[in-house]
Amino acid sequence: MTIVHRLASIVSWIVHRNRVEQQLDDEIRSFVELSAAEKIRDGIPAGEARRLALAEVGGIERMKESVRTGRHGALLDDVARDVRYAFRLFARQRTFAAVIVGTLALGIGANTAIFSIVDGLLLKTLPVEHPERLAQLVSAPPEDQQSWTYPIWHEFQRHAAWFDGAFAWSGFDSEFNLSSGGESQFVNGVWASADAFKVLGIVPTRGRLFEPSDDIRGGGPGGPVVVISYAFWQSHFGGAPDVIGRPLTIQRVPLTIVGVTPPGFYGVAPGGSFDIVVPLGAEPLLRGSESRLDRRTSWWLRVFVRLKPDQSREAATALMQTLQPGIREATRPPSISASAEGYLDDPFVLVDASRGLSGFRSDYARPLLVLMVVVGLVLLIACANIANLLLARAAARGHEWSVRLALGASRGRLARQLLIESLLLAFMGAAAGLLVAQWGGHVLVSQLTTDNFSLDLPIDARLLAFTAAASLVAALVFGVAPAWRATRRPPIDAMRDRGPAAAGAHTPMTNGLVVAQVALSLVLLVGAGLFLRSFDGLTRVPLGFEPRRVLLAEIDARRADLAPRERRATFDRILERVLAVPGVDHAAVSITAPLGAMWSRRIDVSGSKLRSTDAPDVGPEGFGFTDRPIPANVPLSMFNGVTPGWMATFGTPLLAGRDISTADGERSPRVALVNEAFARKFLDGANPVGHTIRPARPASSPPIEIVGLVADAVYRDVREPTLPTAYVPFSQAVDRSLVEDTTQTAPAIVTLSVRAAAGSPGRFAKSIVAAVTQVNPTLSLTFEPLDGRISAALTRERLLAILSAAFGFLALLMASIGLYGVTSYAVSLRRIEIGIRLALGATARSIVRLVLVRVGLMVASGIVAGLAVAALLSRFVAALLYDLAPGDPATLAASAATLALIGALAGWLPARRASRLDPTVVLHDA
């Protein structure tokens, strides 16, 4: 019989057991009757003939058992009986079963919740057609460029036929405004080339997706179009079936909805989300004079290809490198020479893009893996606790096991019974854990708070497989020890007394489990302490400004009815109206705000040893967002353009010289304020007032006189050291540049900062909207409290601190319960010994000391082992800590002291109860 036939026989027996059993009974009885009939024909009496026929088959039931064994083995029957017996036991011991299932639900649920996020963000491939054939175009190190200009994409597109398709997809932080003026109504969106959906293999839920004619500059023949996501269709249009063909006004430009993407499609960024997708050709319509299509220095597109079925990434990369010189030469920015920064030499490389690419992955990969280890340790602690419970229960059932062994049951059968009970408990805990995981996973995703973060957490085959594996491992971890203990009992124990002393001695196994619990708990406590202290340290970082009572309002003039030459005067009028609002203490306009976009320039400072001509040509420069560090030997400084009163608005003190004033106009001599970090970097901490700054490019830039020194303040990130920063008058900061410009245009996007005299600054939002509307109703506004921005910047650390503290507390609780349970059980086994000691004159204090010494040894052993493990693992979280060493002595000492105190309390309670035993009662019961 083949394996397939055997499996089919087993499945048929399980599904149609009653019918199969009846057919088997009928076949055997028919065989017996035929055999008896033959014997009757031979002259044997009917009764004797039937007896002989039954003897030949060994009896009907024996024959049926033999057939069952031949077909599918008797194992299934035995397992079914063991399962029924286990459920009867659980029904009689409901509290015991509920405690174990609840503990496992928390442990397995936490593991499943974290795994669901890890799987969705780090492991899963994109939900597109053949994701393994997707590759992304990058530049090889040292630059490791991932974003490209539109001219590079346009040139690359000419060679797309060498692949199964290629497409461009914009970065993952694009926002589109649906409002025609006043307070902005932003939605998350992306720009995409026409072939993006076709190359990805996406089929629309409604309408159609992009066609080549949609990607014509300025819009296709039927006008500009847009594709919306399924979620946006449901939330914004209520799932209306007639959504196709409707207009959608974006950046004050009407676009026609032509399609809806399928549910579950989130583009090429796991963890990201979008509401709308706009063709690249429509970009000039929506961005106007800010269009990036013709800019050779605007790096904003990701380029992907789909490899042909027989095409390897290595071969495709070699092909791209033959095309690289021509593409780079044709798209080289005018300001970059042929040899500068290796622009022509850095080779193109195609890297795997099957899992997509996401900024969230780089931000949360390490924290999620740390949390995965944490919840794994929590599950191990839970299993150790359950193992101790089952060991105590197995000891109480010792007489039962001895009787079964004495009656002929094999030790393997007893072990199987206990393992089946453990498996049933584990899978019931896993079923409840799935509910915990679904709730916990969505709570965690909501805490990863950004408006464009979205992660689908379905209960799919991968999640079920992980949960099943976790429950199986848990069952083996906590089920093997009791099964091994049960099979070691000699049958003679069935003849002995069934009192506590005969139930089984207290073995080193339970002590070892408690020591393991203490050690793992200490590891979690150390981790929780490190993350809590790190987060606390970040919240105490001197910001250099007072974030409370400050409201940030971003003013967007890109699509407003406003000429570039009129922007500065318009912003000045808005500022005057806002300052006149009752309750506004200070207000100012700036190009950027703390923890926002960065504006940096390479400079030369009079009297400084740093020279731009001597420094390596590396480091971020320009305007935008980056997390790249600034080398100490590069004369690079942050900049910001601010109006008078900006320092007062943020509460940053002036230390020397004067502040920026209204006299510092666009035609006045150029001036700047600098911070202390600037003075330290360029002038070795000397007073910078009177020195001059000259931008390195172009060489004709006029000098800027330093007129004041201000205190250090956070610019880009709370976690990094204060960056050297120069503040120039807003009227002299021409379009985020320091270069003379006859048009004297102000930036299209600025930040209005308002400080309330008292109370919440949010109450001024309506007044600000009214002030802006009175000046120009077509301007767009977005509001954000400054303290909310700072809080959002610490999301990762806050999440790690909260979760590690919660899991550390849970581990501490389980360890203390386990220690208490083991100590109580040990005391119960030694009641007679303790009674005799008391009868012979031992004091209560000596009994307490007797018990606590044993508890202390277990706790001390666990602490020593835990400190060793913590020292080994803590170095892997060093990158997640702020101003704190992984082996911080204070954290280690505090964690060990906390665990020792909890252990002493858990041991003292049963010790105190033991010291109050009445010797006469104990000896009488014995």
PDB file of N, CA and C in Angstrom, residues 693-729:
ATOM      1  N   ILE A 693      30.663  85.312   7.684  1.00  0.00           N
ATOM      2  CA  ILE A 693      30.378  84.015   7.046  1.00  0.00           C
ATOM      3  C   ILE A 693      30.304  84.264   5.544  1.00  0.00           C
ATOM      4  N   ARG A 694      30.915  83.376   4.773  1.00  0.00           N
ATOM      5  CA  ARG A 694      30.799  83.472   3.320  1.00  0.00           C
ATOM      6  C   ARG A 694      30.453  82.080   2.769  1.00  0.00           C
ATOM      7  N   PRO A 695      29.297  81.959   2.080  1.00  0.00           N
ATOM      8  CA  PRO A 695      28.961  80.657   1.481  1.00  0.00           C
ATOM      9  C   PRO A 695      30.045  80.202   0.512  1.00  0.00           C
ATOM     10  N   ALA A 696      30.341  78.894   0.529  1.00  0.00           N
ATOM     11  CA  ALA A 696      31.402  78.359  -0.329  1.00  0.00           C
ATOM     12  C   ALA A 696      31.023  78.401  -1.801  1.00  0.00           C
ATOM     13  N   ARG A 697      29.729  78.305  -2.106  1.00  0.00           N
ATOM     14  CA  ARG A 697      29.280  78.337  -3.493  1.00  0.00           C
ATOM     15  C   ARG A 697      28.079  79.261  -3.607  1.00  0.00           C
ATOM     16  N   PRO A 698      28.064  80.157  -4.606  1.00  0.00           N
ATOM     17  CA  PRO A 698      29.184  80.457  -5.514  1.00  0.00           C
ATOM     18  C   PRO A 698      30.189  81.369  -4.842  1.00  0.00           C
ATOM     19  N   ALA A 699      31.337  81.489  -5.443  1.00  0.00           N
ATOM     20  CA  ALA A 699      32.419  82.275  -4.842  1.00  0.00           C
ATOM     21  C   ALA A 699      32.072  83.750  -4.738  1.00  0.00           C
ATOM     22  N   SER A 700      31.081  84.215  -5.529  1.00  0.00           N
ATOM     23  CA  SER A 700      30.711  85.635  -5.533  1.00  0.00           C
ATOM     24  C   SER A 700      29.717  85.996  -4.436  1.00  0.00           C
ATOM     25  N   SER A 701      29.371  85.031  -3.568  1.00  0.00           N
ATOM     26  CA  SER A 701      28.389  85.301  -2.515  1.00  0.00           C
ATOM     27  C   SER A 701      28.905  86.394  -1.586  1.00  0.00           C
ATOM     28  N   PRO A 702      28.027  87.347  -1.203  1.00  0.00           N
ATOM     29  CA  PRO A 702      28.463  88.432  -0.306  1.00  0.00           C
ATOM     30  C   PRO A 702      28.679  87.908   1.107  1.00  0.00           C
ATOM     31  N   PRO A 703      29.526  88.561   1.888  1.00  0.00           N
ATOM     32  CA  PRO A 703      29.774  88.118   3.272  1.00  0.00           C
ATOM     33  C   PRO A 703      28.568  88.421   4.159  1.00  0.00           C
ATOM     34  N   ILE A 704      28.466  87.631   5.214  1.00  0.00           N
ATOM     35  CA  ILE A 704      27.394  87.790   6.199  1.00  0.00           C
ATOM     36  C   ILE A 704      28.055  88.064   7.543  1.00  0.00           C
ATOM     37  N   GLU A 705      27.726  89.180   8.155  1.00  0.00           N
ATOM     38  CA  GLU A 705      28.331  89.538   9.430  1.00  0.00           C
ATOM     39  C   GLU A 705      27.572  88.880  10.586  1.00  0.00           C
ATOM     40  N   ILE A 706      28.301  88.268  11.515  1.00  0.00           N
ATOM     41  CA  ILE A 706      27.693  87.685  12.712  1.00  0.00           C
ATOM     42  C   ILE A 706      27.475  88.811  13.720  1.00  0.00           C
ATOM     43  N   VAL A 707      26.201  89.066  14.070  1.00  0.00           N
ATOM     44  CA  VAL A 707      25.872  90.173  14.973  1.00  0.00           C
ATOM     45  C   VAL A 707      25.409  89.699  16.337  1.00  0.00           C
ATOM     46  N   GLY A 708      25.208  88.393  16.526  1.00  0.00           N
ATOM     47  CA  GLY A 708      24.724  87.916  17.814  1.00  0.00           C
ATOM     48  C   GLY A 708      25.007  86.449  18.040  1.00  0.00           C
ATOM     49  N   LEU A 709      25.062  86.076  19.310  1.00  0.00           N
ATOM     50  CA  LEU A 709      25.266  84.682  19.723  1.00  0.00           C
ATOM     51  C   LEU A 709      24.057  84.249  20.541  1.00  0.00           C
ATOM     52  N   VAL A 710      23.440  83.107  20.165  1.00  0.00           N
ATOM     53  CA  VAL A 710      22.267  82.589  20.872  1.00  0.00           C
ATOM     54  C   VAL A 710      22.597  81.218  21.443  1.00  0.00           C
ATOM     55  N   ALA A 711      21.771  80.777  22.369  1.00  0.00           N
ATOM     56  CA  ALA A 711      21.985  79.478  23.014  1.00  0.00           C
ATOM     57  C   ALA A 711      21.761  78.350  22.024  1.00  0.00           C
ATOM     58  N   ASP A 712      22.373  77.211  22.316  1.00  0.00           N
ATOM     59  CA  ASP A 712      22.171  76.018  21.490  1.00  0.00           C
ATOM     60  C   ASP A 712      20.716  75.583  21.550  1.00  0.00           C
ATOM     61  N   ALA A 713      20.226  75.057  20.444  1.00  0.00           N
ATOM     62  CA  ALA A 713      18.860  74.538  20.383  1.00  0.00           C
ATOM     63  C   ALA A 713      18.822  73.355  19.436  1.00  0.00           C
ATOM     64  N   VAL A 714      17.954  72.405  19.715  1.00  0.00           N
ATOM     65  CA  VAL A 714      17.785  71.238  18.850  1.00  0.00           C
ATOM     66  C   VAL A 714      17.331  71.706  17.475  1.00  0.00           C
ATOM     67  N   TYR A 715      17.946  71.157  16.451  1.00  0.00           N
ATOM     68  CA  TYR A 715      17.588  71.548  15.096  1.00  0.00           C
ATOM     69  C   TYR A 715      16.906  70.405  14.351  1.00  0.00           C
ATOM     70  N   ARG A 716      17.622  69.285  14.193  1.00  0.00           N
ATOM     71  CA  ARG A 716      17.148  68.199  13.335  1.00  0.00           C
ATOM     72  C   ARG A 716      16.598  67.015  14.107  1.00  0.00           C
ATOM     73  N   ASP A 717      17.245  66.665  15.223  1.00  0.00           N
ATOM     74  CA  ASP A 717      16.887  65.442  15.936  1.00  0.00           C
ATOM     75  C   ASP A 717      17.250  65.608  17.404  1.00  0.00           C
ATOM     76  N   VAL A 718      16.351  65.176  18.286  1.00  0.00           N
ATOM     77  CA  VAL A 718      16.603  65.274  19.721  1.00  0.00           C
ATOM     78  C   VAL A 718      17.783  64.403  20.122  1.00  0.00           C
ATOM     79  N   ARG A 719      18.032  63.329  19.382  1.00  0.00           N
ATOM     80  CA  ARG A 719      19.031  62.343  19.784  1.00  0.00           C
ATOM     81  C   ARG A 719      20.462  62.775  19.483  1.00  0.00           C
ATOM     82  N   GLU A 720      20.653  63.687  18.557  1.00  0.00           N
ATOM     83  CA  GLU A 720      22.006  64.009  18.124  1.00  0.00           C
ATOM     84  C   GLU A 720      22.528  65.261  18.821  1.00  0.00           C
ATOM     85  N   PRO A 721      23.838  65.435  18.860  1.00  0.00           N
ATOM     86  CA  PRO A 721      24.399  66.653  19.457  1.00  0.00           C
ATOM     87  C   PRO A 721      23.909  67.897  18.712  1.00  0.00           C
ATOM     88  N   THR A 722      23.929  69.017  19.419  1.00  0.00           N
ATOM     89  CA  THR A 722      23.472  70.267  18.812  1.00  0.00           C
ATOM     90  C   THR A 722      24.309  70.586  17.583  1.00  0.00           C
ATOM     91  N   LEU A 723      23.658  70.928  16.493  1.00  0.00           N
ATOM     92  CA  LEU A 723      24.345  71.223  15.240  1.00  0.00           C
ATOM     93  C   LEU A 723      24.699  72.705  15.167  1.00  0.00           C
ATOM     94  N   PRO A 724      25.835  73.053  14.565  1.00  0.00           N
ATOM     95  CA  PRO A 724      26.138  74.468  14.344  1.00  0.00           C
ATOM     96  C   PRO A 724      25.067  75.089  13.451  1.00  0.00           C
ATOM     97  N   THR A 725      24.528  76.209  13.896  1.00  0.00           N
ATOM     98  CA  THR A 725      23.387  76.803  13.202  1.00  0.00           C
ATOM     99  C   THR A 725      23.563  78.309  13.097  1.00  0.00           C
ATOM    100  N   ALA A 726      23.201  78.839  11.948  1.00  0.00           N
ATOM    101  CA  ALA A 726      23.180  80.288  11.720  1.00  0.00           C
ATOM    102  C   ALA A 726      21.751  80.695  11.374  1.00  0.00           C
ATOM    103  N   TYR A 727      21.287  81.782  11.987  1.00  0.00           N
ATOM    104  CA  TYR A 727      19.951  82.317  11.738  1.00  0.00           C
ATOM    105  C   TYR A 727      20.103  83.637  10.983  1.00  0.00           C
ATOM    106  N   VAL A 728      19.573  83.686   9.777  1.00  0.00           N
ATOM    107  CA  VAL A 728      19.654  84.904   8.968  1.00  0.00           C
ATOM    108  C   VAL A 728      18.274  85.543   8.906  1.00  0.00           C
ATOM    109  N   PRO A 729      18.188  86.865   8.673  1.00  0.00           N
ATOM    110  CA  PRO A 729      16.876  87.502   8.557  1.00  0.00           C
ATOM    111  C   PRO A 729      16.065  86.880   7.420  1.00  0.00           C
TER     112      PRO A 729
END
